Amino acid sequence: MSAVPVLETRGLGRRFGGLQAVSDVSFSVPAGQVLGVIGPNGAGKSTFINLVTGHTKPSEGRVLIDGKDLTGARPWVIAQAGVARTFQIVKPFRGMSVRENVAVGILYGSNGTNVMSKALKAAEEVLEEVGMAGLGDRPPGELSVADARRLEFAKALALRPRLLLLDEVMAGLRHTEIEPSLELIRKLKARGITIIVVEHVMKAILAVSDQVLVLHQGKVLTSGDPRDVLSDPRVIEAYLGHRYVKRREGES
Ligand SMILES: Nc1ncnc2c1ncn2[C@@H]1O[C@H](COP(=O)(O)OP(=O)(O)OP(=O)(O)O)[C@@H](O)[C@H]1O
Ligand SMILES: [Mg+2]
C-alpha cells in the first residue's frame, strides 16, 4: 500500500454568498479504504464531494489526489486522474439507452476503448455487476428509483476509477435493495478501489466503512472508527437527534 493518501484535503472550504457550506476540512483517505461521510441535511457532504471532483471550486484550501495538487482543476481533469462520482440527483443522458449511458463512461475512461461495439459490451458487464442485467435497452426515464441510482453507480464504475465517491446511492432504496449495494462496495474495495460513501443509512455506513467523517455545519465534527463515531454523544446530538436515540431505546 502506498504511503501517499489517494485523497488529501487541506483546509478545504467553500462559501456561497454569506454561507460557509464547507469549512476548513483537512482529511486523508489512504489507498484501499472506505470512508463513510455522514452529517445532517445541509452539513456540506455533497459540497465536499463537489470540491474533490472539481464540480465546485474551493474558496480556500487544497485538494490532492495521489499527492498531486489538483485544487480547482476541471472535472474532466480530475476524472482523468482516476476519480469518479455519482450525483445525489441522478443525471442520466436522457436521449440514450441505459447501456449507452454506461458506454459513454467506458469510452471516456482512461483505461477504456474507443470502439463503440467494445464499449457497449463492456457496459453490459458493468450493468451486470450493479444488478441491472437485462435493463440495457431501456430509456433511463423508465427506471425505478433503485435502478436509477444503480445506473449512477454504473456510470461512475464505467470510468474504472481508483477513487470512487458515492453521494447517497442508497437513498430511497428498500431494506432488501441495500444489501446488494453494500456487497458491491465490498467487492470494489477488495479490488483496491478507494471509496467515499456519503449516506444517511447508518446500517450501510457501519457495514462498509473503515473510518467515518462527520460533517456538521460544514466543519469536521469528529472522525475515526465507525462504532466509536456513531456512539459519540456529540454525533448523536448533532446528527442522529432525538428520533434516533428514541429508536435505539425502543430496540433494546
Ligand atoms: N450551489 C449552491 N449555491 C448556494 N448554496 C449552496 C449551493 N450548494 C449547496 N449550498 C448550500 O450549502 C449547504 C451545504 O449543502 P450540501 O448540499 O453540501 O449539504 P449535504 O450535506 O449534501 O445535505 P443533504 O444531506 O441534504 O444532501 C446547504 O446550506 C446548501 O443549501
Ligand atoms: Mg447532499
PDB file of C-alpha atoms and ligand atoms in Angstrom:
ATOM      1  CA  MET A   1       0.000   0.000   0.000  1.00  0.00           C
ATOM      2  CA  SER A   2       1.263   3.407  -0.952  1.00  0.00           C
ATOM      3  CA  ALA A   3       2.060   5.821   1.855  1.00  0.00           C
ATOM      4  CA  VAL A   4       0.630   8.717  -0.145  1.00  0.00           C
ATOM      5  CA  PRO A   5      -3.104   9.033   0.519  1.00  0.00           C
ATOM      6  CA  VAL A   6      -5.353   8.697  -2.502  1.00  0.00           C
ATOM      7  CA  LEU A   7      -7.186  11.806  -1.330  1.00  0.00           C
ATOM      8  CA  GLU A   8      -5.990  14.550   0.927  1.00  0.00           C
ATOM      9  CA  THR A   9      -7.757  17.817   1.621  1.00  0.00           C
ATOM     10  CA  ARG A  10      -6.082  20.685   3.447  1.00  0.00           C
ATOM     11  CA  GLY A  11      -8.162  23.450   4.979  1.00  0.00           C
ATOM     12  CA  LEU A  12     -10.764  22.916   2.285  1.00  0.00           C
ATOM     13  CA  GLY A  13     -13.622  25.395   2.272  1.00  0.00           C
ATOM     14  CA  ARG A  14     -16.384  26.838   0.145  1.00  0.00           C
ATOM     15  CA  ARG A  15     -18.578  29.875   0.674  1.00  0.00           C
ATOM     16  CA  PHE A  16     -21.844  30.523  -1.125  1.00  0.00           C
ATOM     17  CA  GLY A  17     -22.528  34.206  -0.516  1.00  0.00           C
ATOM     18  CA  GLY A  18     -22.806  34.522   3.241  1.00  0.00           C
ATOM     19  CA  LEU A  19     -22.998  30.779   3.826  1.00  0.00           C
ATOM     20  CA  GLN A  20     -19.868  28.770   4.652  1.00  0.00           C
ATOM     21  CA  ALA A  21     -21.037  25.424   3.230  1.00  0.00           C
ATOM     22  CA  VAL A  22     -17.695  23.666   3.850  1.00  0.00           C
ATOM     23  CA  SER A  23     -15.149  24.983   6.301  1.00  0.00           C
ATOM     24  CA  ASP A  24     -11.546  24.013   6.995  1.00  0.00           C
ATOM     25  CA  VAL A  25     -11.804  20.311   6.162  1.00  0.00           C
ATOM     26  CA  SER A  26      -8.403  18.640   6.445  1.00  0.00           C
ATOM     27  CA  PHE A  27      -8.603  14.923   5.908  1.00  0.00           C
ATOM     28  CA  SER A  28      -6.815  11.996   4.273  1.00  0.00           C
ATOM     29  CA  VAL A  29      -8.105   8.777   2.814  1.00  0.00           C
ATOM     30  CA  PRO A  30      -5.472   6.030   2.483  1.00  0.00           C
ATOM     31  CA  ALA A  31      -5.465   3.791  -0.569  1.00  0.00           C
ATOM     32  CA  GLY A  32      -7.974   0.957  -0.444  1.00  0.00           C
ATOM     33  CA  GLN A  33     -10.051   2.355   2.414  1.00  0.00           C
ATOM     34  CA  VAL A  34     -13.762   3.033   2.534  1.00  0.00           C
ATOM     35  CA  LEU A  35     -14.545   6.382   4.145  1.00  0.00           C
ATOM     36  CA  GLY A  36     -18.115   6.953   5.301  1.00  0.00           C
ATOM     37  CA  VAL A  37     -19.205  10.584   5.373  1.00  0.00           C
ATOM     38  CA  ILE A  38     -22.241  11.462   7.446  1.00  0.00           C
ATOM     39  CA  GLY A  39     -23.911  14.596   8.711  1.00  0.00           C
ATOM     40  CA  PRO A  40     -27.359  16.178   8.829  1.00  0.00           C
ATOM     41  CA  ASN A  41     -29.042  17.689   5.776  1.00  0.00           C
ATOM     42  CA  GLY A  42     -27.116  20.742   4.645  1.00  0.00           C
ATOM     43  CA  ALA A  43     -23.940  19.703   6.533  1.00  0.00           C
ATOM     44  CA  GLY A  44     -21.858  20.136   3.375  1.00  0.00           C
ATOM     45  CA  LYS A  45     -21.437  16.499   2.303  1.00  0.00           C
ATOM     46  CA  SER A  46     -22.338  16.966  -1.354  1.00  0.00           C
ATOM     47  CA  THR A  47     -20.373  20.197  -1.495  1.00  0.00           C
ATOM     48  CA  PHE A  48     -17.362  18.310  -0.115  1.00  0.00           C
ATOM     49  CA  ILE A  49     -17.698  15.772  -2.948  1.00  0.00           C
ATOM     50  CA  ASN A  50     -18.115  18.558  -5.492  1.00  0.00           C
ATOM     51  CA  LEU A  51     -14.946  20.224  -4.214  1.00  0.00           C
ATOM     52  CA  VAL A  52     -12.977  16.997  -4.600  1.00  0.00           C
ATOM     53  CA  THR A  53     -14.285  16.263  -8.099  1.00  0.00           C
ATOM     54  CA  GLY A  54     -13.945  19.790  -9.470  1.00  0.00           C
ATOM     55  CA  HIS A  55     -17.676  20.396  -9.855  1.00  0.00           C
ATOM     56  CA  THR A  56     -17.370  23.240  -7.332  1.00  0.00           C
ATOM     57  CA  LYS A  57     -14.308  25.427  -6.942  1.00  0.00           C
ATOM     58  CA  PRO A  58     -12.914  25.811  -3.425  1.00  0.00           C
ATOM     59  CA  SER A  59     -12.946  29.228  -1.774  1.00  0.00           C
ATOM     60  CA  GLU A  60      -9.945  28.133   0.246  1.00  0.00           C
ATOM     61  CA  GLY A  61      -7.746  25.097   0.827  1.00  0.00           C
ATOM     62  CA  ARG A  62      -6.218  22.378  -1.325  1.00  0.00           C
ATOM     63  CA  VAL A  63      -7.253  19.071  -2.883  1.00  0.00           C
ATOM     64  CA  LEU A  64      -4.545  16.481  -3.527  1.00  0.00           C
ATOM     65  CA  ILE A  65      -5.176  13.309  -5.480  1.00  0.00           C
ATOM     66  CA  ASP A  66      -2.398  10.733  -5.105  1.00  0.00           C
ATOM     67  CA  GLY A  67      -0.290  13.538  -3.717  1.00  0.00           C
ATOM     68  CA  LYS A  68      -0.834  15.718  -6.775  1.00  0.00           C
ATOM     69  CA  ASP A  69      -2.337  19.151  -6.193  1.00  0.00           C
ATOM     70  CA  LEU A  70      -5.488  19.332  -8.326  1.00  0.00           C
ATOM     71  CA  THR A  71      -7.131  22.217  -6.477  1.00  0.00           C
ATOM     72  CA  GLY A  72      -9.572  23.996  -8.776  1.00  0.00           C
ATOM     73  CA  ALA A  73      -8.948  21.606 -11.701  1.00  0.00           C
ATOM     74  CA  ARG A  74     -11.865  20.985 -14.075  1.00  0.00           C
ATOM     75  CA  PRO A  75     -13.975  17.858 -13.517  1.00  0.00           C
ATOM     76  CA  TRP A  76     -12.619  16.030 -16.583  1.00  0.00           C
ATOM     77  CA  VAL A  77      -9.027  16.622 -15.476  1.00  0.00           C
ATOM     78  CA  ILE A  78      -9.867  15.119 -12.094  1.00  0.00           C
ATOM     79  CA  ALA A  79     -11.710  12.251 -13.802  1.00  0.00           C
ATOM     80  CA  GLN A  80      -8.600  11.565 -15.858  1.00  0.00           C
ATOM     81  CA  ALA A  81      -6.697  11.264 -12.588  1.00  0.00           C
ATOM     82  CA  GLY A  82      -8.914   8.251 -11.782  1.00  0.00           C
ATOM     83  CA  VAL A  83     -11.705   9.896  -9.796  1.00  0.00           C
ATOM     84  CA  ALA A  84     -15.362   9.098 -10.469  1.00  0.00           C
ATOM     85  CA  ARG A  85     -18.508  10.109  -8.626  1.00  0.00           C
ATOM     86  CA  THR A  86     -22.246   9.696  -8.580  1.00  0.00           C
ATOM     87  CA  PHE A  87     -24.684  12.583  -8.298  1.00  0.00           C
ATOM     88  CA  GLN A  88     -27.230  12.786  -5.500  1.00  0.00           C
ATOM     89  CA  ILE A  89     -29.729  13.962  -8.099  1.00  0.00           C
ATOM     90  CA  VAL A  90     -29.435  11.347 -10.821  1.00  0.00           C
ATOM     91  CA  LYS A  91     -28.167  12.718 -14.113  1.00  0.00           C
ATOM     92  CA  PRO A  92     -28.632  10.209 -16.935  1.00  0.00           C
ATOM     93  CA  PHE A  93     -28.262  11.213 -20.581  1.00  0.00           C
ATOM     94  CA  ARG A  94     -31.936  11.056 -21.438  1.00  0.00           C
ATOM     95  CA  GLY A  95     -31.690  10.551 -25.192  1.00  0.00           C
ATOM     96  CA  MET A  96     -29.720   7.328 -24.772  1.00  0.00           C
ATOM     97  CA  SER A  97     -30.457   3.836 -23.543  1.00  0.00           C
ATOM     98  CA  VAL A  98     -29.214   2.644 -20.172  1.00  0.00           C
ATOM     99  CA  ARG A  99     -26.445   0.672 -21.902  1.00  0.00           C
ATOM    100  CA  GLU A 100     -25.350   3.677 -23.972  1.00  0.00           C
ATOM    101  CA  ASN A 101     -25.253   5.792 -20.822  1.00  0.00           C
ATOM    102  CA  VAL A 102     -22.712   3.406 -19.346  1.00  0.00           C
ATOM    103  CA  ALA A 103     -20.831   3.033 -22.648  1.00  0.00           C
ATOM    104  CA  VAL A 104     -20.151   6.786 -22.648  1.00  0.00           C
ATOM    105  CA  GLY A 105     -18.237   6.300 -19.415  1.00  0.00           C
ATOM    106  CA  ILE A 106     -16.258   3.416 -20.899  1.00  0.00           C
ATOM    107  CA  LEU A 107     -15.333   5.488 -23.958  1.00  0.00           C
ATOM    108  CA  TYR A 108     -14.351   8.356 -21.706  1.00  0.00           C
ATOM    109  CA  GLY A 109     -12.454   6.395 -19.062  1.00  0.00           C
ATOM    110  CA  SER A 110      -8.692   6.327 -19.186  1.00  0.00           C
ATOM    111  CA  ASN A 111      -8.467   2.515 -19.423  1.00  0.00           C
ATOM    112  CA  GLY A 112     -11.316   2.254 -21.883  1.00  0.00           C
ATOM    113  CA  THR A 113     -11.659   1.589 -25.565  1.00  0.00           C
ATOM    114  CA  ASN A 114     -12.624   3.925 -28.382  1.00  0.00           C
ATOM    115  CA  VAL A 115     -14.513   1.237 -30.272  1.00  0.00           C
ATOM    116  CA  MET A 116     -18.249   1.607 -29.700  1.00  0.00           C
ATOM    117  CA  SER A 117     -19.097  -2.094 -30.026  1.00  0.00           C
ATOM    118  CA  LYS A 118     -16.487  -2.939 -27.383  1.00  0.00           C
ATOM    119  CA  ALA A 119     -17.710  -0.145 -25.155  1.00  0.00           C
ATOM    120  CA  LEU A 120     -21.279  -1.448 -25.349  1.00  0.00           C
ATOM    121  CA  LYS A 121     -20.101  -4.934 -24.444  1.00  0.00           C
ATOM    122  CA  ALA A 122     -18.104  -3.623 -21.517  1.00  0.00           C
ATOM    123  CA  ALA A 123     -21.134  -1.545 -20.484  1.00  0.00           C
ATOM    124  CA  GLU A 124     -23.192  -4.724 -20.337  1.00  0.00           C
ATOM    125  CA  GLU A 125     -20.651  -6.213 -17.921  1.00  0.00           C
ATOM    126  CA  VAL A 126     -20.837  -3.160 -15.689  1.00  0.00           C
ATOM    127  CA  LEU A 127     -24.649  -3.332 -15.755  1.00  0.00           C
ATOM    128  CA  GLU A 128     -24.477  -6.966 -14.678  1.00  0.00           C
ATOM    129  CA  GLU A 129     -22.102  -6.037 -11.917  1.00  0.00           C
ATOM    130  CA  VAL A 130     -24.539  -3.480 -10.449  1.00  0.00           C
ATOM    131  CA  GLY A 131     -27.513  -5.837 -10.803  1.00  0.00           C
ATOM    132  CA  MET A 132     -29.028  -4.257 -13.910  1.00  0.00           C
ATOM    133  CA  ALA A 133     -28.596  -7.079 -16.410  1.00  0.00           C
ATOM    134  CA  GLY A 134     -31.485  -7.025 -18.865  1.00  0.00           C
ATOM    135  CA  LEU A 135     -32.193  -3.309 -18.464  1.00  0.00           C
ATOM    136  CA  GLY A 136     -29.640  -2.089 -21.025  1.00  0.00           C
ATOM    137  CA  ASP A 137     -32.181  -1.254 -23.736  1.00  0.00           C
ATOM    138  CA  ARG A 138     -34.436   0.819 -21.503  1.00  0.00           C
ATOM    139  CA  PRO A 139     -34.551   4.586 -21.554  1.00  0.00           C
ATOM    140  CA  PRO A 140     -33.276   5.884 -18.203  1.00  0.00           C
ATOM    141  CA  GLY A 141     -36.541   7.749 -17.621  1.00  0.00           C
ATOM    142  CA  GLU A 142     -38.395   4.438 -17.234  1.00  0.00           C
ATOM    143  CA  LEU A 143     -36.212   3.123 -14.421  1.00  0.00           C
ATOM    144  CA  SER A 144     -37.370   2.657 -10.844  1.00  0.00           C
ATOM    145  CA  VAL A 145     -35.761   4.815  -8.140  1.00  0.00           C
ATOM    146  CA  ALA A 146     -33.479   1.927  -7.186  1.00  0.00           C
ATOM    147  CA  ASP A 147     -32.388   1.264 -10.768  1.00  0.00           C
ATOM    148  CA  ALA A 148     -31.874   4.965 -11.500  1.00  0.00           C
ATOM    149  CA  ARG A 149     -29.458   5.005  -8.548  1.00  0.00           C
ATOM    150  CA  ARG A 150     -27.769   1.842  -9.787  1.00  0.00           C
ATOM    151  CA  LEU A 151     -27.323   3.469 -13.178  1.00  0.00           C
ATOM    152  CA  GLU A 152     -25.492   6.363 -11.495  1.00  0.00           C
ATOM    153  CA  PHE A 153     -23.273   3.778  -9.842  1.00  0.00           C
ATOM    154  CA  ALA A 154     -22.695   2.008 -13.176  1.00  0.00           C
ATOM    155  CA  LYS A 155     -21.821   5.246 -14.976  1.00  0.00           C
ATOM    156  CA  ALA A 156     -19.203   6.006 -12.350  1.00  0.00           C
ATOM    157  CA  LEU A 157     -17.794   2.460 -12.415  1.00  0.00           C
ATOM    158  CA  ALA A 158     -17.546   2.595 -16.182  1.00  0.00           C
ATOM    159  CA  LEU A 159     -14.727   5.099 -15.737  1.00  0.00           C
ATOM    160  CA  ARG A 160     -12.704   2.391 -13.928  1.00  0.00           C
ATOM    161  CA  PRO A 161     -11.857   4.775 -11.098  1.00  0.00           C
ATOM    162  CA  ARG A 162      -9.209   4.426  -8.408  1.00  0.00           C
ATOM    163  CA  LEU A 163     -11.210   6.778  -6.187  1.00  0.00           C
ATOM    164  CA  LEU A 164     -14.984   6.500  -6.228  1.00  0.00           C
ATOM    165  CA  LEU A 165     -17.279   8.988  -4.478  1.00  0.00           C
ATOM    166  CA  LEU A 166     -20.842   7.839  -3.888  1.00  0.00           C
ATOM    167  CA  ASP A 167     -23.387  10.510  -2.953  1.00  0.00           C
ATOM    168  CA  GLU A 168     -26.370   8.742  -1.378  1.00  0.00           C
ATOM    169  CA  VAL A 169     -26.555   5.865  -3.846  1.00  0.00           C
ATOM    170  CA  MET A 170     -28.761   4.019  -1.368  1.00  0.00           C
ATOM    171  CA  ALA A 171     -31.258   6.814  -0.758  1.00  0.00           C
ATOM    172  CA  GLY A 172     -34.804   5.686  -1.371  1.00  0.00           C
ATOM    173  CA  LEU A 173     -33.835   2.025  -1.571  1.00  0.00           C
ATOM    174  CA  ARG A 174     -35.810  -0.575   0.291  1.00  0.00           C
ATOM    175  CA  HIS A 175     -34.186  -2.635   3.006  1.00  0.00           C
ATOM    176  CA  THR A 176     -33.691  -5.619   0.690  1.00  0.00           C
ATOM    177  CA  GLU A 177     -32.249  -3.413  -2.046  1.00  0.00           C
ATOM    178  CA  ILE A 178     -29.489  -2.046   0.177  1.00  0.00           C
ATOM    179  CA  GLU A 179     -27.600  -5.313   0.745  1.00  0.00           C
ATOM    180  CA  PRO A 180     -26.607  -5.771  -2.937  1.00  0.00           C
ATOM    181  CA  SER A 181     -25.203  -2.227  -2.959  1.00  0.00           C
ATOM    182  CA  LEU A 182     -23.162  -2.985   0.164  1.00  0.00           C
ATOM    183  CA  GLU A 183     -21.931  -6.202  -1.392  1.00  0.00           C
ATOM    184  CA  LEU A 184     -20.861  -4.273  -4.476  1.00  0.00           C
ATOM    185  CA  ILE A 185     -18.967  -1.714  -2.382  1.00  0.00           C
ATOM    186  CA  ARG A 186     -17.162  -4.543  -0.581  1.00  0.00           C
ATOM    187  CA  LYS A 187     -16.279  -6.121  -3.908  1.00  0.00           C
ATOM    188  CA  LEU A 188     -14.890  -2.858  -5.276  1.00  0.00           C
ATOM    189  CA  LYS A 189     -12.879  -2.369  -2.104  1.00  0.00           C
ATOM    190  CA  ALA A 190     -11.453  -5.863  -2.478  1.00  0.00           C
ATOM    191  CA  ARG A 191     -10.329  -4.793  -5.939  1.00  0.00           C
ATOM    192  CA  GLY A 192      -8.352  -1.993  -4.329  1.00  0.00           C
ATOM    193  CA  ILE A 193     -10.647   0.919  -5.166  1.00  0.00           C
ATOM    194  CA  THR A 194     -10.717   3.684  -2.577  1.00  0.00           C
ATOM    195  CA  ILE A 195     -14.310   4.682  -1.860  1.00  0.00           C
ATOM    196  CA  ILE A 196     -16.030   7.621  -0.189  1.00  0.00           C
ATOM    197  CA  VAL A 197     -19.609   6.834   0.769  1.00  0.00           C
ATOM    198  CA  VAL A 198     -21.975   9.665   1.682  1.00  0.00           C
ATOM    199  CA  GLU A 199     -25.050   8.076   3.187  1.00  0.00           C
ATOM    200  CA  HIS A 200     -27.821   8.670   5.672  1.00  0.00           C
ATOM    201  CA  VAL A 201     -28.386   4.929   6.108  1.00  0.00           C
ATOM    202  CA  MET A 202     -26.332   4.232   9.264  1.00  0.00           C
ATOM    203  CA  LYS A 203     -26.517   0.485   8.865  1.00  0.00           C
ATOM    204  CA  ALA A 204     -24.855   0.865   5.489  1.00  0.00           C
ATOM    205  CA  ILE A 205     -22.164   3.188   6.862  1.00  0.00           C
ATOM    206  CA  LEU A 206     -21.363   0.739   9.653  1.00  0.00           C
ATOM    207  CA  ALA A 207     -21.305  -2.205   7.292  1.00  0.00           C
ATOM    208  CA  VAL A 208     -18.698  -0.882   4.869  1.00  0.00           C
ATOM    209  CA  SER A 209     -16.693   1.988   6.372  1.00  0.00           C
ATOM    210  CA  ASP A 210     -13.117   1.697   7.639  1.00  0.00           C
ATOM    211  CA  GLN A 211     -13.409   5.191   9.057  1.00  0.00           C
ATOM    212  CA  VAL A 212     -16.177   7.748   9.326  1.00  0.00           C
ATOM    213  CA  LEU A 213     -16.029  11.510   8.918  1.00  0.00           C
ATOM    214  CA  VAL A 214     -18.820  13.557  10.449  1.00  0.00           C
ATOM    215  CA  LEU A 215     -19.598  16.937   8.948  1.00  0.00           C
ATOM    216  CA  HIS A 216     -21.734  19.429  10.830  1.00  0.00           C
ATOM    217  CA  GLN A 217     -22.413  22.933   9.545  1.00  0.00           C
ATOM    218  CA  GLY A 218     -19.601  22.474   7.057  1.00  0.00           C
ATOM    219  CA  LYS A 219     -16.983  21.560   9.645  1.00  0.00           C
ATOM    220  CA  VAL A 220     -15.448  18.275  10.755  1.00  0.00           C
ATOM    221  CA  LEU A 221     -17.274  17.393  13.976  1.00  0.00           C
ATOM    222  CA  THR A 222     -15.251  14.218  14.505  1.00  0.00           C
ATOM    223  CA  SER A 223     -13.797  11.256  12.639  1.00  0.00           C
ATOM    224  CA  GLY A 224     -12.496   7.781  13.336  1.00  0.00           C
ATOM    225  CA  ASP A 225     -13.635   4.227  13.922  1.00  0.00           C
ATOM    226  CA  PRO A 226     -17.265   3.849  12.762  1.00  0.00           C
ATOM    227  CA  ARG A 227     -18.584   2.398  16.028  1.00  0.00           C
ATOM    228  CA  ASP A 228     -16.841   4.982  18.175  1.00  0.00           C
ATOM    229  CA  VAL A 229     -18.038   7.810  15.976  1.00  0.00           C
ATOM    230  CA  LEU A 230     -21.653   6.655  15.868  1.00  0.00           C
ATOM    231  CA  SER A 231     -21.813   6.253  19.632  1.00  0.00           C
ATOM    232  CA  ASP A 232     -20.233   9.675  20.274  1.00  0.00           C
ATOM    233  CA  PRO A 233     -22.861  11.758  22.105  1.00  0.00           C
ATOM    234  CA  ARG A 234     -21.922  14.863  20.082  1.00  0.00           C
ATOM    235  CA  VAL A 235     -22.671  12.996  16.885  1.00  0.00           C
ATOM    236  CA  ILE A 236     -25.917  11.619  18.223  1.00  0.00           C
ATOM    237  CA  GLU A 237     -26.961  15.074  19.300  1.00  0.00           C
ATOM    238  CA  ALA A 238     -25.835  16.900  16.173  1.00  0.00           C
ATOM    239  CA  TYR A 239     -26.877  14.433  13.595  1.00  0.00           C
ATOM    240  CA  LEU A 240     -28.920  11.496  14.657  1.00  0.00           C
ATOM    241  CA  GLY A 241     -31.031  13.523  17.018  1.00  0.00           C
ATOM    242  CA  HIS A 242     -33.860  12.696  19.258  1.00  0.00           C
ATOM    243  CA  ARG A 243     -35.634  10.408  16.842  1.00  0.00           C
ATOM    244  CA  TYR A 244     -32.647   8.054  16.517  1.00  0.00           C
ATOM    245  CA  VAL A 245     -31.973   7.962  20.258  1.00  0.00           C
ATOM    246  CA  LYS A 246     -35.601   7.024  20.840  1.00  0.00           C
ATOM    247  CA  ARG A 247     -35.484   4.323  18.222  1.00  0.00           C
ATOM    248  CA  ARG A 248     -32.348   2.839  19.771  1.00  0.00           C
ATOM    249  CA  GLU A 249     -34.023   2.819  23.160  1.00  0.00           C
ATOM    250  CA  GLY A 250     -37.004   1.094  21.577  1.00  0.00           C
ATOM    251  CA  GLU A 251     -34.729  -1.589  20.136  1.00  0.00           C
ATOM    252  CA  SER A 252     -33.101  -2.523  23.403  1.00  0.00           C
TER     253      SER A 252
HETATM  254  N1  LIG B   1     -24.618  25.930  -5.436  1.00  0.00           N
HETATM  255  C1  LIG B   1     -25.008  26.375  -4.244  1.00  0.00           C
HETATM  256  N2  LIG B   1     -25.358  27.671  -4.045  1.00  0.00           N
HETATM  257  C2  LIG B   1     -25.725  28.115  -2.840  1.00  0.00           C
HETATM  258  N3  LIG B   1     -25.793  27.358  -1.733  1.00  0.00           N
HETATM  259  C3  LIG B   1     -25.465  26.062  -1.855  1.00  0.00           C
HETATM  260  C4  LIG B   1     -25.060  25.507  -3.111  1.00  0.00           C
HETATM  261  N4  LIG B   1     -24.781  24.186  -2.915  1.00  0.00           N
HETATM  262  C5  LIG B   1     -25.015  23.940  -1.613  1.00  0.00           C
HETATM  263  N5  LIG B   1     -25.419  25.053  -0.976  1.00  0.00           N
HETATM  264  C6  LIG B   1     -25.723  25.166   0.444  1.00  0.00           C
HETATM  265  O1  LIG B   1     -24.606  24.670   1.160  1.00  0.00           O
HETATM  266  C7  LIG B   1     -25.023  23.916   2.302  1.00  0.00           C
HETATM  267  C8  LIG B   1     -24.475  22.513   2.216  1.00  0.00           C
HETATM  268  O2  LIG B   1     -25.164  21.841   1.171  1.00  0.00           O
HETATM  269  P1  LIG B   1     -24.847  20.349   0.742  1.00  0.00           P
HETATM  270  O3  LIG B   1     -25.707  20.056  -0.429  1.00  0.00           O
HETATM  271  O4  LIG B   1     -23.398  20.193   0.581  1.00  0.00           O
HETATM  272  O5  LIG B   1     -25.339  19.542   2.016  1.00  0.00           O
HETATM  273  P2  LIG B   1     -25.481  17.966   2.233  1.00  0.00           P
HETATM  274  O6  LIG B   1     -24.742  17.644   3.468  1.00  0.00           O
HETATM  275  O7  LIG B   1     -25.117  17.257   0.997  1.00  0.00           O
HETATM  276  O8  LIG B   1     -27.049  17.818   2.523  1.00  0.00           O
HETATM  277  P3  LIG B   1     -28.064  16.615   2.156  1.00  0.00           P
HETATM  278  O9  LIG B   1     -27.896  15.578   3.223  1.00  0.00           O
HETATM  279  O10 LIG B   1     -29.402  17.272   2.243  1.00  0.00           O
HETATM  280  O11 LIG B   1     -27.740  16.134   0.797  1.00  0.00           O
HETATM  281  C9  LIG B   1     -26.543  23.991   2.322  1.00  0.00           C
HETATM  282  O12 LIG B   1     -26.944  25.027   3.183  1.00  0.00           O
HETATM  283  C10 LIG B   1     -26.891  24.301   0.886  1.00  0.00           C
HETATM  284  O13 LIG B   1     -28.110  24.998   0.777  1.00  0.00           O
HETATM  285 MG    MG B   2     -26.087  16.020  -0.284  1.00  0.00          MG
END
